[in-house]
mmCIF file of N, CA and C in Angstrom:
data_model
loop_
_atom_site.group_PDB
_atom_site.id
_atom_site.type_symbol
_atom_site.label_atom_id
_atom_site.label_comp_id
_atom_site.label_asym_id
_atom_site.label_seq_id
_atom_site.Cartn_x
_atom_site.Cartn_y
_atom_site.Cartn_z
ATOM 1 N N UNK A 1 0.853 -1.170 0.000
ATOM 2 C CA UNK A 1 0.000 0.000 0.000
ATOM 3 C C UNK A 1 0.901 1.235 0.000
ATOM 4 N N UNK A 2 0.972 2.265 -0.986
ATOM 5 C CA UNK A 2 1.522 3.479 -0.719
ATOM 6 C C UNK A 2 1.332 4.364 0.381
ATOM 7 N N UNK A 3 1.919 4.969 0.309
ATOM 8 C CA UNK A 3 1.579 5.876 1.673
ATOM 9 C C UNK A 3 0.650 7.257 1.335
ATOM 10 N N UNK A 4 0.370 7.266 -0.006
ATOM 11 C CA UNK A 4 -0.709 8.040 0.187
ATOM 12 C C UNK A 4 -2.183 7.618 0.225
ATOM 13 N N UNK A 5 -1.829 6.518 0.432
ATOM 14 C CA UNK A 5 -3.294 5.707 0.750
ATOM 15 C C UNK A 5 -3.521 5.710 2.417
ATOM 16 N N UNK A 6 -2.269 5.377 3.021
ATOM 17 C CA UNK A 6 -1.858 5.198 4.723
ATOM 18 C C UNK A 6 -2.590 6.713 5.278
ATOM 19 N N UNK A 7 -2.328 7.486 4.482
ATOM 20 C CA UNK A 7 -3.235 8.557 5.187
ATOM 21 C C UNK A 7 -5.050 8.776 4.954
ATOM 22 N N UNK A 8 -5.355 8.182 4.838
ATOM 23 C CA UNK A 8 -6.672 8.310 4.220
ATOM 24 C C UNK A 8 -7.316 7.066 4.837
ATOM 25 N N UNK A 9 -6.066 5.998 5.737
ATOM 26 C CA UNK A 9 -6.724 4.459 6.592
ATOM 27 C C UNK A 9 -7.487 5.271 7.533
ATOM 28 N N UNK A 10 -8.189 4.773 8.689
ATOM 29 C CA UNK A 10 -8.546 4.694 10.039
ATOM 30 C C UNK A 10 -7.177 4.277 10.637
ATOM 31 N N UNK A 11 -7.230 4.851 12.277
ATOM 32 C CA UNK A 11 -6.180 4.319 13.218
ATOM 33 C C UNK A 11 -6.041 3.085 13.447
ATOM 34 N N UNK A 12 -7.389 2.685 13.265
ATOM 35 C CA UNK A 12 -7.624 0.767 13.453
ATOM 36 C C UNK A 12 -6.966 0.138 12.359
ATOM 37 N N UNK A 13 -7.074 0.750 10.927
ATOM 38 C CA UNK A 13 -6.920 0.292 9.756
ATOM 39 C C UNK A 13 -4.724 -0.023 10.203
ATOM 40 N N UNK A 14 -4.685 1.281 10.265
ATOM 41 C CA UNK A 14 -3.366 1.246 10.465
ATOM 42 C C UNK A 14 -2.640 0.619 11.510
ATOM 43 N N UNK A 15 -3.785 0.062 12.763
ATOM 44 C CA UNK A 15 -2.735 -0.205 14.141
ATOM 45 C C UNK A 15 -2.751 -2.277 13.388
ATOM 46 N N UNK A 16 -3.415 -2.693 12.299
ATOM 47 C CA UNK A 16 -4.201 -3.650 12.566
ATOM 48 C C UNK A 16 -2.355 -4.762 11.986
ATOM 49 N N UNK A 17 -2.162 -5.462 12.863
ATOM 50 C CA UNK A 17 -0.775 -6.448 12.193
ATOM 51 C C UNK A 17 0.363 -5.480 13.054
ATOM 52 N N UNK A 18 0.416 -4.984 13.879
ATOM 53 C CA UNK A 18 0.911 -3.889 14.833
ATOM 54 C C UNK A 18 1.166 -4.825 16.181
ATOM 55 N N UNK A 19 0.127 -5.986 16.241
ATOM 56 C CA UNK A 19 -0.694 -6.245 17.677
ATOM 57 C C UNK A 19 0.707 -6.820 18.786
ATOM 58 N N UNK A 20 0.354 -7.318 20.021
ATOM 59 C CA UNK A 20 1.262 -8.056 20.744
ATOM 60 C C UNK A 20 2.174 -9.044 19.988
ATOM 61 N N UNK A 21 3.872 -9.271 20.461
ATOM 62 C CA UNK A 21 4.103 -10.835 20.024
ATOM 63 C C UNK A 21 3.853 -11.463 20.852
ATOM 64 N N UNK A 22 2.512 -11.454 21.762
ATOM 65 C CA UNK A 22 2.527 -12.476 22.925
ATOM 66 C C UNK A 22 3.286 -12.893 23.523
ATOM 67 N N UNK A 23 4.627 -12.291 23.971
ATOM 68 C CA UNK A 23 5.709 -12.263 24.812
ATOM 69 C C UNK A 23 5.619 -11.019 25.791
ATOM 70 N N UNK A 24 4.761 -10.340 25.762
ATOM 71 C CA UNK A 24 4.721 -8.873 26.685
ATOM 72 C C UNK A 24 3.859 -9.785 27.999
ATOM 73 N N UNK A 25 3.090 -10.706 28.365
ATOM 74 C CA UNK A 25 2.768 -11.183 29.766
ATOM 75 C C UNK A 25 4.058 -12.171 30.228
ATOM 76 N N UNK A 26 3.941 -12.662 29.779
ATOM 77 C CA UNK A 26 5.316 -13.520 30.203
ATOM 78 C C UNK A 26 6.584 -12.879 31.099
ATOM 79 N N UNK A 27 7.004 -11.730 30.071
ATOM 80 C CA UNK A 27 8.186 -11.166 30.456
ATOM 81 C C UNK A 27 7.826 -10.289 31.644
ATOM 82 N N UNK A 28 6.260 -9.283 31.555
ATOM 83 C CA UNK A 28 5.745 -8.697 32.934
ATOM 84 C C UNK A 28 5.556 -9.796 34.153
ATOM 85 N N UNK A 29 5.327 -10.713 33.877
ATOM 86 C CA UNK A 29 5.125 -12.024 35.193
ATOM 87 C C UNK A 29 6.533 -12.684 35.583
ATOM 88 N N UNK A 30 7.619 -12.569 34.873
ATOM 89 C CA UNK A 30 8.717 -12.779 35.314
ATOM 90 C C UNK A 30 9.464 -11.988 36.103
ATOM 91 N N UNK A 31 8.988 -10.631 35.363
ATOM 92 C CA UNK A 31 9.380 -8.995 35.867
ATOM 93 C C UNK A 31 8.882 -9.390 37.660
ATOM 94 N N UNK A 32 7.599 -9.339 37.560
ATOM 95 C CA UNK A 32 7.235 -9.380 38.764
ATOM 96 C C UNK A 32 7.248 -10.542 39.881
ATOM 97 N N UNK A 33 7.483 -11.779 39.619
ATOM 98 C CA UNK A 33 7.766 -12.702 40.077
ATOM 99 C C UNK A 33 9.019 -12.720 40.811
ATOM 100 N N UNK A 34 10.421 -11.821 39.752
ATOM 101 C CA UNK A 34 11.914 -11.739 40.645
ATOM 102 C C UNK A 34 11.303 -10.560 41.951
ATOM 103 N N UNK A 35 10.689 -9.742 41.461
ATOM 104 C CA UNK A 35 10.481 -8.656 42.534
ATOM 105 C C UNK A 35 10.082 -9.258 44.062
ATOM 106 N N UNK A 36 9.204 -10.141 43.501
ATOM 107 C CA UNK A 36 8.400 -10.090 44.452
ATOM 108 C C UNK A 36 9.564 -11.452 45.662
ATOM 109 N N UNK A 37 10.500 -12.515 44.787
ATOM 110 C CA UNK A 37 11.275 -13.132 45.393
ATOM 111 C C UNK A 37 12.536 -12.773 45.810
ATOM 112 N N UNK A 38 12.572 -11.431 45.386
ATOM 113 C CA UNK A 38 13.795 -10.352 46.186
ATOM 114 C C UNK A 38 13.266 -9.986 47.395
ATOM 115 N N UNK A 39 12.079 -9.169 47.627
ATOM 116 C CA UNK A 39 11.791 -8.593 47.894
ATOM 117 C C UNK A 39 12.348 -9.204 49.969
ATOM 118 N N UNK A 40 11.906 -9.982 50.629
ATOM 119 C CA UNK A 40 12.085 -10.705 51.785
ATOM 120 C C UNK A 40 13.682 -10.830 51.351
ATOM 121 N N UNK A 41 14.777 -11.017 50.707
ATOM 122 C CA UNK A 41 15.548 -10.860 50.991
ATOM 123 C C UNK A 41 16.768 -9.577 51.011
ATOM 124 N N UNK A 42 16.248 -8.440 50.555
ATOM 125 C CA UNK A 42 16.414 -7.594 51.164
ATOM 126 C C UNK A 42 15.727 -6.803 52.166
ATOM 127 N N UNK A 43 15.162 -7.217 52.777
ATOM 128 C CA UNK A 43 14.450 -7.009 54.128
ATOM 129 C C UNK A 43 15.668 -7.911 54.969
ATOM 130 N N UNK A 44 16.057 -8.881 54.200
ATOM 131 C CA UNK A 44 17.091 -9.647 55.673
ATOM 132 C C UNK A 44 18.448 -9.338 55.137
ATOM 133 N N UNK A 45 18.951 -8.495 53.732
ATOM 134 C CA UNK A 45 20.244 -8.163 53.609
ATOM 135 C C UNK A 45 20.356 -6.584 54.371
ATOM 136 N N UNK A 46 19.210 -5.903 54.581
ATOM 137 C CA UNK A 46 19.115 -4.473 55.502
ATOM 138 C C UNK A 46 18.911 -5.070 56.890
ATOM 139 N N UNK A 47 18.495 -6.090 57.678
ATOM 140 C CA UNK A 47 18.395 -6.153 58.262
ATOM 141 C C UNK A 47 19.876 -7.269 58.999
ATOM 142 N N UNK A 48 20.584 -7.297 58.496
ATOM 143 C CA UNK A 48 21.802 -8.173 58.625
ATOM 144 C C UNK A 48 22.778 -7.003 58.495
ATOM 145 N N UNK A 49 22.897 -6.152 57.377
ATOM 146 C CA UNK A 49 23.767 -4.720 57.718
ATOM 147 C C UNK A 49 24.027 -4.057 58.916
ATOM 148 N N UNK A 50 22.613 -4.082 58.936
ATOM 149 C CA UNK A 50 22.193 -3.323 60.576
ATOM 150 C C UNK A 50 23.129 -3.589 61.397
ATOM 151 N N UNK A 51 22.610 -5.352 61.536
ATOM 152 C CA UNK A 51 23.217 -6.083 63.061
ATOM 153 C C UNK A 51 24.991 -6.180 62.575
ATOM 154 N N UNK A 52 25.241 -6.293 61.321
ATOM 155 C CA UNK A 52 26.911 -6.062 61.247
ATOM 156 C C UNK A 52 27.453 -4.235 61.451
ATOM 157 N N UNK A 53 26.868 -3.589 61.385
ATOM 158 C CA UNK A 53 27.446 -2.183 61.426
ATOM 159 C C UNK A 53 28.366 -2.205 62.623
ATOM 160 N N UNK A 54 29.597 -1.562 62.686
ATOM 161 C CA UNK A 54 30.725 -1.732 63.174
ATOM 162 C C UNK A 54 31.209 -3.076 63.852
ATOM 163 N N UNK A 55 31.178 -4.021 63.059
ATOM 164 C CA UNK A 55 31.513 -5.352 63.161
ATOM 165 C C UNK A 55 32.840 -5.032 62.145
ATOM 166 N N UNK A 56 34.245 -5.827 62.699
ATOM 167 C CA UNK A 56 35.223 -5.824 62.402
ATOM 168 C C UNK A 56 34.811 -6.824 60.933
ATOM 169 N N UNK A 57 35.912 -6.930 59.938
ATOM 170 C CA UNK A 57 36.083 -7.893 58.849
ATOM 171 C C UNK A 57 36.314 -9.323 59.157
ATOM 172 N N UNK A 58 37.016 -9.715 60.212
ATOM 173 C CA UNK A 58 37.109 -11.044 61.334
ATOM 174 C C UNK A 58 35.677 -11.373 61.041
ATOM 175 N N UNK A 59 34.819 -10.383 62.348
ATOM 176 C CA UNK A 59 33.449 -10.492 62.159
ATOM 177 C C UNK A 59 32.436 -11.020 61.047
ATOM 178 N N UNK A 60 32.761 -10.080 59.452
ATOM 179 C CA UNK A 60 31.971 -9.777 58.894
ATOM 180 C C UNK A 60 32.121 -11.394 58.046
ATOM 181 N N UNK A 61 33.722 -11.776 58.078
ATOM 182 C CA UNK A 61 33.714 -13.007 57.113
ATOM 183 C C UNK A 61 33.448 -14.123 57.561
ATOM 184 N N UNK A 62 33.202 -14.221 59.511
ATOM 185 C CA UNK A 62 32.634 -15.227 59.897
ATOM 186 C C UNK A 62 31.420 -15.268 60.158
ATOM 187 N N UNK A 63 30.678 -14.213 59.661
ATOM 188 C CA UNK A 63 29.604 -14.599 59.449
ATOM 189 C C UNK A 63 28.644 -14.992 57.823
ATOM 190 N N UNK A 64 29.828 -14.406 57.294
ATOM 191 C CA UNK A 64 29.332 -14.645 55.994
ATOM 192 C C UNK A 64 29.779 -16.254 55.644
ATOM 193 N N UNK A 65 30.789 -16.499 56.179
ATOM 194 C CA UNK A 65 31.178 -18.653 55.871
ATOM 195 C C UNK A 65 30.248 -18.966 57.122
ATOM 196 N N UNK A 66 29.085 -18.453 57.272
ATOM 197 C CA UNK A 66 28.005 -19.828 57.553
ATOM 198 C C UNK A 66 27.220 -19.688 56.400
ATOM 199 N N UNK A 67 27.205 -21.339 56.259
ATOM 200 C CA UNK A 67 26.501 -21.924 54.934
ATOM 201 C C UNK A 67 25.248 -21.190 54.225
ATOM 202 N N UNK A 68 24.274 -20.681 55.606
ATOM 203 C CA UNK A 68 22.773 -20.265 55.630
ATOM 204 C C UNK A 68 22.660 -18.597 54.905
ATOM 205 N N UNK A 69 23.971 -17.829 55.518
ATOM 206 C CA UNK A 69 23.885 -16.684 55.023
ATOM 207 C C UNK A 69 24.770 -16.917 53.840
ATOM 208 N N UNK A 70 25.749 -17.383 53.763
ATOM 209 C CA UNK A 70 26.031 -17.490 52.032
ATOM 210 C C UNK A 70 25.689 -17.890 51.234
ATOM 211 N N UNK A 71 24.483 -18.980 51.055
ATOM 212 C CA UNK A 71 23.019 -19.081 49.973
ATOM 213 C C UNK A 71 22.336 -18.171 50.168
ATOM 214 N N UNK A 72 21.850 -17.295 51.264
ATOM 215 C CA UNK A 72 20.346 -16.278 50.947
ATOM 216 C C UNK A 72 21.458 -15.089 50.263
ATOM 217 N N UNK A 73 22.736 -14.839 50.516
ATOM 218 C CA UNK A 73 23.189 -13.502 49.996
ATOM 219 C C UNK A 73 23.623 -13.644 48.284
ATOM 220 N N UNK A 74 24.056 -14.978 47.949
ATOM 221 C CA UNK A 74 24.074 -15.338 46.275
ATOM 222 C C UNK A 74 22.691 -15.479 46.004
ATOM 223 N N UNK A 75 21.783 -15.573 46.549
ATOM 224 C CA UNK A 75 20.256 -15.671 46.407
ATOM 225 C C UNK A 75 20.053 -14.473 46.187
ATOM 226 N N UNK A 76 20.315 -13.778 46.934
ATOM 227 C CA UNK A 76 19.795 -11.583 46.548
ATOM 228 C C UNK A 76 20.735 -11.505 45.365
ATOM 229 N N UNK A 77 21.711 -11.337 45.592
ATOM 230 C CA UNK A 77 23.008 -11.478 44.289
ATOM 231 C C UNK A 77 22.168 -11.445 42.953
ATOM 232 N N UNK A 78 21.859 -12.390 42.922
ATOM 233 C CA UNK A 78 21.027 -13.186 41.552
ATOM 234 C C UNK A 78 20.250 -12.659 41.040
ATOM 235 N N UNK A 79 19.010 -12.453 42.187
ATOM 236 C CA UNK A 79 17.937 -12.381 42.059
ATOM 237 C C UNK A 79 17.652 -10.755 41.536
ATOM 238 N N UNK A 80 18.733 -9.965 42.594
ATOM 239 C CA UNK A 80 18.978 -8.786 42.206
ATOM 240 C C UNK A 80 19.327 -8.054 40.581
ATOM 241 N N UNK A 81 20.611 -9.409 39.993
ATOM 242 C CA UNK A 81 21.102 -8.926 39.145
ATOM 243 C C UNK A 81 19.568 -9.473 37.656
ATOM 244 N N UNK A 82 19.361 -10.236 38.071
ATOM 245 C CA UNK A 82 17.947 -10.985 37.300
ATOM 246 C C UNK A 82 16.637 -9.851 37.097
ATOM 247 N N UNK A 83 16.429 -9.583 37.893
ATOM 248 C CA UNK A 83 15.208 -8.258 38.422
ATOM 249 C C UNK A 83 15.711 -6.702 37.162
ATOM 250 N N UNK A 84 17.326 -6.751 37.808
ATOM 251 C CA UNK A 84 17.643 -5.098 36.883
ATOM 252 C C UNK A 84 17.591 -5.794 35.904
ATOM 253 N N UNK A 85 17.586 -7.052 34.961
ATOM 254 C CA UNK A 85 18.147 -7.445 33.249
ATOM 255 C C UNK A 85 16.932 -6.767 33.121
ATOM 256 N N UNK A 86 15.861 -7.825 33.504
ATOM 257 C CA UNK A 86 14.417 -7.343 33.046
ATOM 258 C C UNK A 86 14.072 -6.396 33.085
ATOM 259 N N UNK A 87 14.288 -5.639 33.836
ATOM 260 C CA UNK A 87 13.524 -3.940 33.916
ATOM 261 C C UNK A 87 14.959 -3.424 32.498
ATOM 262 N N UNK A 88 15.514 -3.797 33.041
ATOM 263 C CA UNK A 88 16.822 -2.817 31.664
ATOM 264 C C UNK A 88 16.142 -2.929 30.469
ATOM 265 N N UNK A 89 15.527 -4.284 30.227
ATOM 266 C CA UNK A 89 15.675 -4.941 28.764
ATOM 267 C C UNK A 89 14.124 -3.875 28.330
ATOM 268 N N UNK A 90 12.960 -4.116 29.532
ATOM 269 C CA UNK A 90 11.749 -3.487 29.147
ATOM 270 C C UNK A 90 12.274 -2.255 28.736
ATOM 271 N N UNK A 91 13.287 -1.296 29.574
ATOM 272 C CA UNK A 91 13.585 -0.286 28.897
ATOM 273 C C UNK A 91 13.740 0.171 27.675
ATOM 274 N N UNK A 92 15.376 -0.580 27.156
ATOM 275 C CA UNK A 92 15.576 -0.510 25.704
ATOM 276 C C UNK A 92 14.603 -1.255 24.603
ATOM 277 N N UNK A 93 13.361 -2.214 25.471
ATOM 278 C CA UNK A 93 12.793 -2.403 23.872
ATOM 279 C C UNK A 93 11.344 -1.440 24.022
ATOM 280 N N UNK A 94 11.313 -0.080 24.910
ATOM 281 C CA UNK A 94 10.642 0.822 25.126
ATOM 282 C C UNK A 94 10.759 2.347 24.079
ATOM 283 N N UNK A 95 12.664 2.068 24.141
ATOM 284 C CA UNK A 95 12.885 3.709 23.915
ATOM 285 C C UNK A 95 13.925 3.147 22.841
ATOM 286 N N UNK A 96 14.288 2.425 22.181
ATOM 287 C CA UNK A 96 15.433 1.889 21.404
ATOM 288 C C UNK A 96 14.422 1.716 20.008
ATOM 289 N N UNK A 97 14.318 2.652 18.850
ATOM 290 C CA UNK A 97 13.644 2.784 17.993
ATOM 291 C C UNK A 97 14.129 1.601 16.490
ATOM 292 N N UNK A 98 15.577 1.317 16.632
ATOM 293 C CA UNK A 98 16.332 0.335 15.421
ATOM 294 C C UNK A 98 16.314 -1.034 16.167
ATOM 295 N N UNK A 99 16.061 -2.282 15.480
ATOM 296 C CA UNK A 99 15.837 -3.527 15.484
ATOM 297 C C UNK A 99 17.206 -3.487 16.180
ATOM 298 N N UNK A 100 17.793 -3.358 15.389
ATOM 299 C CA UNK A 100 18.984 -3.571 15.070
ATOM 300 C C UNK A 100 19.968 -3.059 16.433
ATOM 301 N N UNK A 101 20.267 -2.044 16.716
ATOM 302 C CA UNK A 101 20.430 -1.259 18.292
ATOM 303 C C UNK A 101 19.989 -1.725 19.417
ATOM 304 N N UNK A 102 18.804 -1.940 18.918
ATOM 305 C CA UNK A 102 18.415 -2.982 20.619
ATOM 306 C C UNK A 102 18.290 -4.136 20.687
ATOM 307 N N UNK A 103 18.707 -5.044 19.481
ATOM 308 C CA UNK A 103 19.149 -6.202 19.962
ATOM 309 C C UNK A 103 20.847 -6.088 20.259
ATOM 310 N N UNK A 104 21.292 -5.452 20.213
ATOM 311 C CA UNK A 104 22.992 -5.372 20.417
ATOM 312 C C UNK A 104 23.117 -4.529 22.096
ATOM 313 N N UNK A 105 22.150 -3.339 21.989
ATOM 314 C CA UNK A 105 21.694 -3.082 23.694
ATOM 315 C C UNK A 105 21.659 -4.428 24.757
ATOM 316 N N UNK A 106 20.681 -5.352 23.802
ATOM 317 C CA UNK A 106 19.572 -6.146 25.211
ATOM 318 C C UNK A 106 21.271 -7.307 25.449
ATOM 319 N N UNK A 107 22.084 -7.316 24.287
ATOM 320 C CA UNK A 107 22.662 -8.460 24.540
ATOM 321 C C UNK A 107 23.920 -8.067 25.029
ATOM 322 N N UNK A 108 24.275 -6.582 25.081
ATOM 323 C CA UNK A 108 25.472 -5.803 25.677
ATOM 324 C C UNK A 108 24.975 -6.151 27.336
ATOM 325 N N UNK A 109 23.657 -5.842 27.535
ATOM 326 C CA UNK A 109 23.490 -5.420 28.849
ATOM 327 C C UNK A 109 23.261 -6.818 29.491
ATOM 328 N N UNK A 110 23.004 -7.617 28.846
ATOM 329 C CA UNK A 110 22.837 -9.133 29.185
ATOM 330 C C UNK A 110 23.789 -9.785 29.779
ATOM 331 N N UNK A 111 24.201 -9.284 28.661
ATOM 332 C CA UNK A 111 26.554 -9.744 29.220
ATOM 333 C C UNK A 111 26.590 -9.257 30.152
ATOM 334 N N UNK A 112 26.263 -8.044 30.311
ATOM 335 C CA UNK A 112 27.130 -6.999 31.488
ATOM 336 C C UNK A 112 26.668 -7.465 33.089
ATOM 337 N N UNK A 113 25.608 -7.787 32.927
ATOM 338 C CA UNK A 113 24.797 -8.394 34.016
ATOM 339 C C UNK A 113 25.407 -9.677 34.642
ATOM 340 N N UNK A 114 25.527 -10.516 33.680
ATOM 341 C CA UNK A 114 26.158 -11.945 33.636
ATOM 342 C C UNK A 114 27.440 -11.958 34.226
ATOM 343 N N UNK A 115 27.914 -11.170 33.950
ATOM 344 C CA UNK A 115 29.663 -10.486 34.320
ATOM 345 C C UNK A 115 29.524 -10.178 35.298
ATOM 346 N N UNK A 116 28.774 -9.208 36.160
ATOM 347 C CA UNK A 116 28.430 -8.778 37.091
ATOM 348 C C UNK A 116 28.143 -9.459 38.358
ATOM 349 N N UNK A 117 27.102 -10.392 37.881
ATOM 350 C CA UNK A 117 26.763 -11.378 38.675
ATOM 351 C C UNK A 117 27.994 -12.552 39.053
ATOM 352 N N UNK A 118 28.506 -13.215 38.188
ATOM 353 C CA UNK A 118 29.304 -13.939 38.294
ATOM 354 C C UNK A 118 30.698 -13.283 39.184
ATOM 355 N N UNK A 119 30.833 -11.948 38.930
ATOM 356 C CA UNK A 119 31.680 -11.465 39.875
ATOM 357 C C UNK A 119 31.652 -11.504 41.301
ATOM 358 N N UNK A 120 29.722 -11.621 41.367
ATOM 359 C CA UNK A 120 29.660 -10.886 42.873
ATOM 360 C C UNK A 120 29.392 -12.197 43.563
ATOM 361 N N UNK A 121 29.146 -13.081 42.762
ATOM 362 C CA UNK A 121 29.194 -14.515 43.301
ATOM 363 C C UNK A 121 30.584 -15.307 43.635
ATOM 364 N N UNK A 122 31.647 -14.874 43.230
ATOM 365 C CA UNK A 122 32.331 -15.827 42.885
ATOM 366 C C UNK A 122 33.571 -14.747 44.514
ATOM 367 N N UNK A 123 33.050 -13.290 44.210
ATOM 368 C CA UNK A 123 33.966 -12.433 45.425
ATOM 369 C C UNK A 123 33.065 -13.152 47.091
ATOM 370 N N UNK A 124 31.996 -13.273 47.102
ATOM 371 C CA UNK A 124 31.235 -13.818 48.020
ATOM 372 C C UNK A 124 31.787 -15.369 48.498
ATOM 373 N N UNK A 125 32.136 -16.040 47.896
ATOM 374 C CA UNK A 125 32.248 -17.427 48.094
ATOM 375 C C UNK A 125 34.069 -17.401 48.132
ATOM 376 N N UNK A 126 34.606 -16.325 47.949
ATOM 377 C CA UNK A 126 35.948 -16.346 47.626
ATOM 378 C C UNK A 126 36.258 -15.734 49.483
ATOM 379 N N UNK A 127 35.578 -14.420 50.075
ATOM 380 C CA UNK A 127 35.005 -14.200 51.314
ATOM 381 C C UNK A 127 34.549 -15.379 52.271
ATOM 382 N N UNK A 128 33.522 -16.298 51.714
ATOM 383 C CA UNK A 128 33.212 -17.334 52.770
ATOM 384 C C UNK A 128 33.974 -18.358 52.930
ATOM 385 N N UNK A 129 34.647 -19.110 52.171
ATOM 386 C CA UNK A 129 35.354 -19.794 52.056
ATOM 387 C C UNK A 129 36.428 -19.641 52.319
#
């Protein structure tokens, strides 16, 4: 269809093959699913700060090599770095106008995350251990 026809459609005419790829619930229920399984553990990573505030490094690394707090804190770790992909990614496929740009965005920031994470996991267990 030319485009001097496109002006002369309805908005319907024009929104119509536009619609969802039926991937927009999915990715909001995942969105909200990490939130909501962060959420109790930073309530106990603020509430574990607390009780360490002026606790020596002695302190801080014997409490971090018990087993219990070094799974819930790679648990926030994760969950944390999992929570920002998704909100990042909704971003750039929000405001990122080229196909092309935001698939090289979603998979820059994907990495970066991955990197990130794996860092903060690996300095944690390098601490408890």
């Amino acid at each position: 269809m030319t485009s001097v026809n496109k002006k002369f459609q309805s908005p319907l005419a024009r929104a119509r093959g536009l619609g969802s790829s039926r991937e927009g619930a999915h990715h909001w229920l995942r969105e909200r699913v990490a939130a909501v399984a962060v959420l109790p553990l930073v309530l106990w990573v603020v509430f574990s700060m607390v009780n360490l505030r002026g606790k020596s490094y002695w302190e801080f690394t014997q409490w971090l090599s018990q087993p219990w707090n070094t799974a819930l804190l790679i648990l926030f770790v994760g969950g944390v770095y999992y929570h920002a992909a998704t909100g990042l990614q909704v971003v750039i496929e929000d405001y990122s106008t080229s196909n092309a740009r935001q698939l090289c965005l979603i998979f820059a920031s994907k990495l970066a995350f991955i990197f990130m994470g794996v860092a903060s996991i690996v300095s944690i267990l390098k601490i408890a251990l």
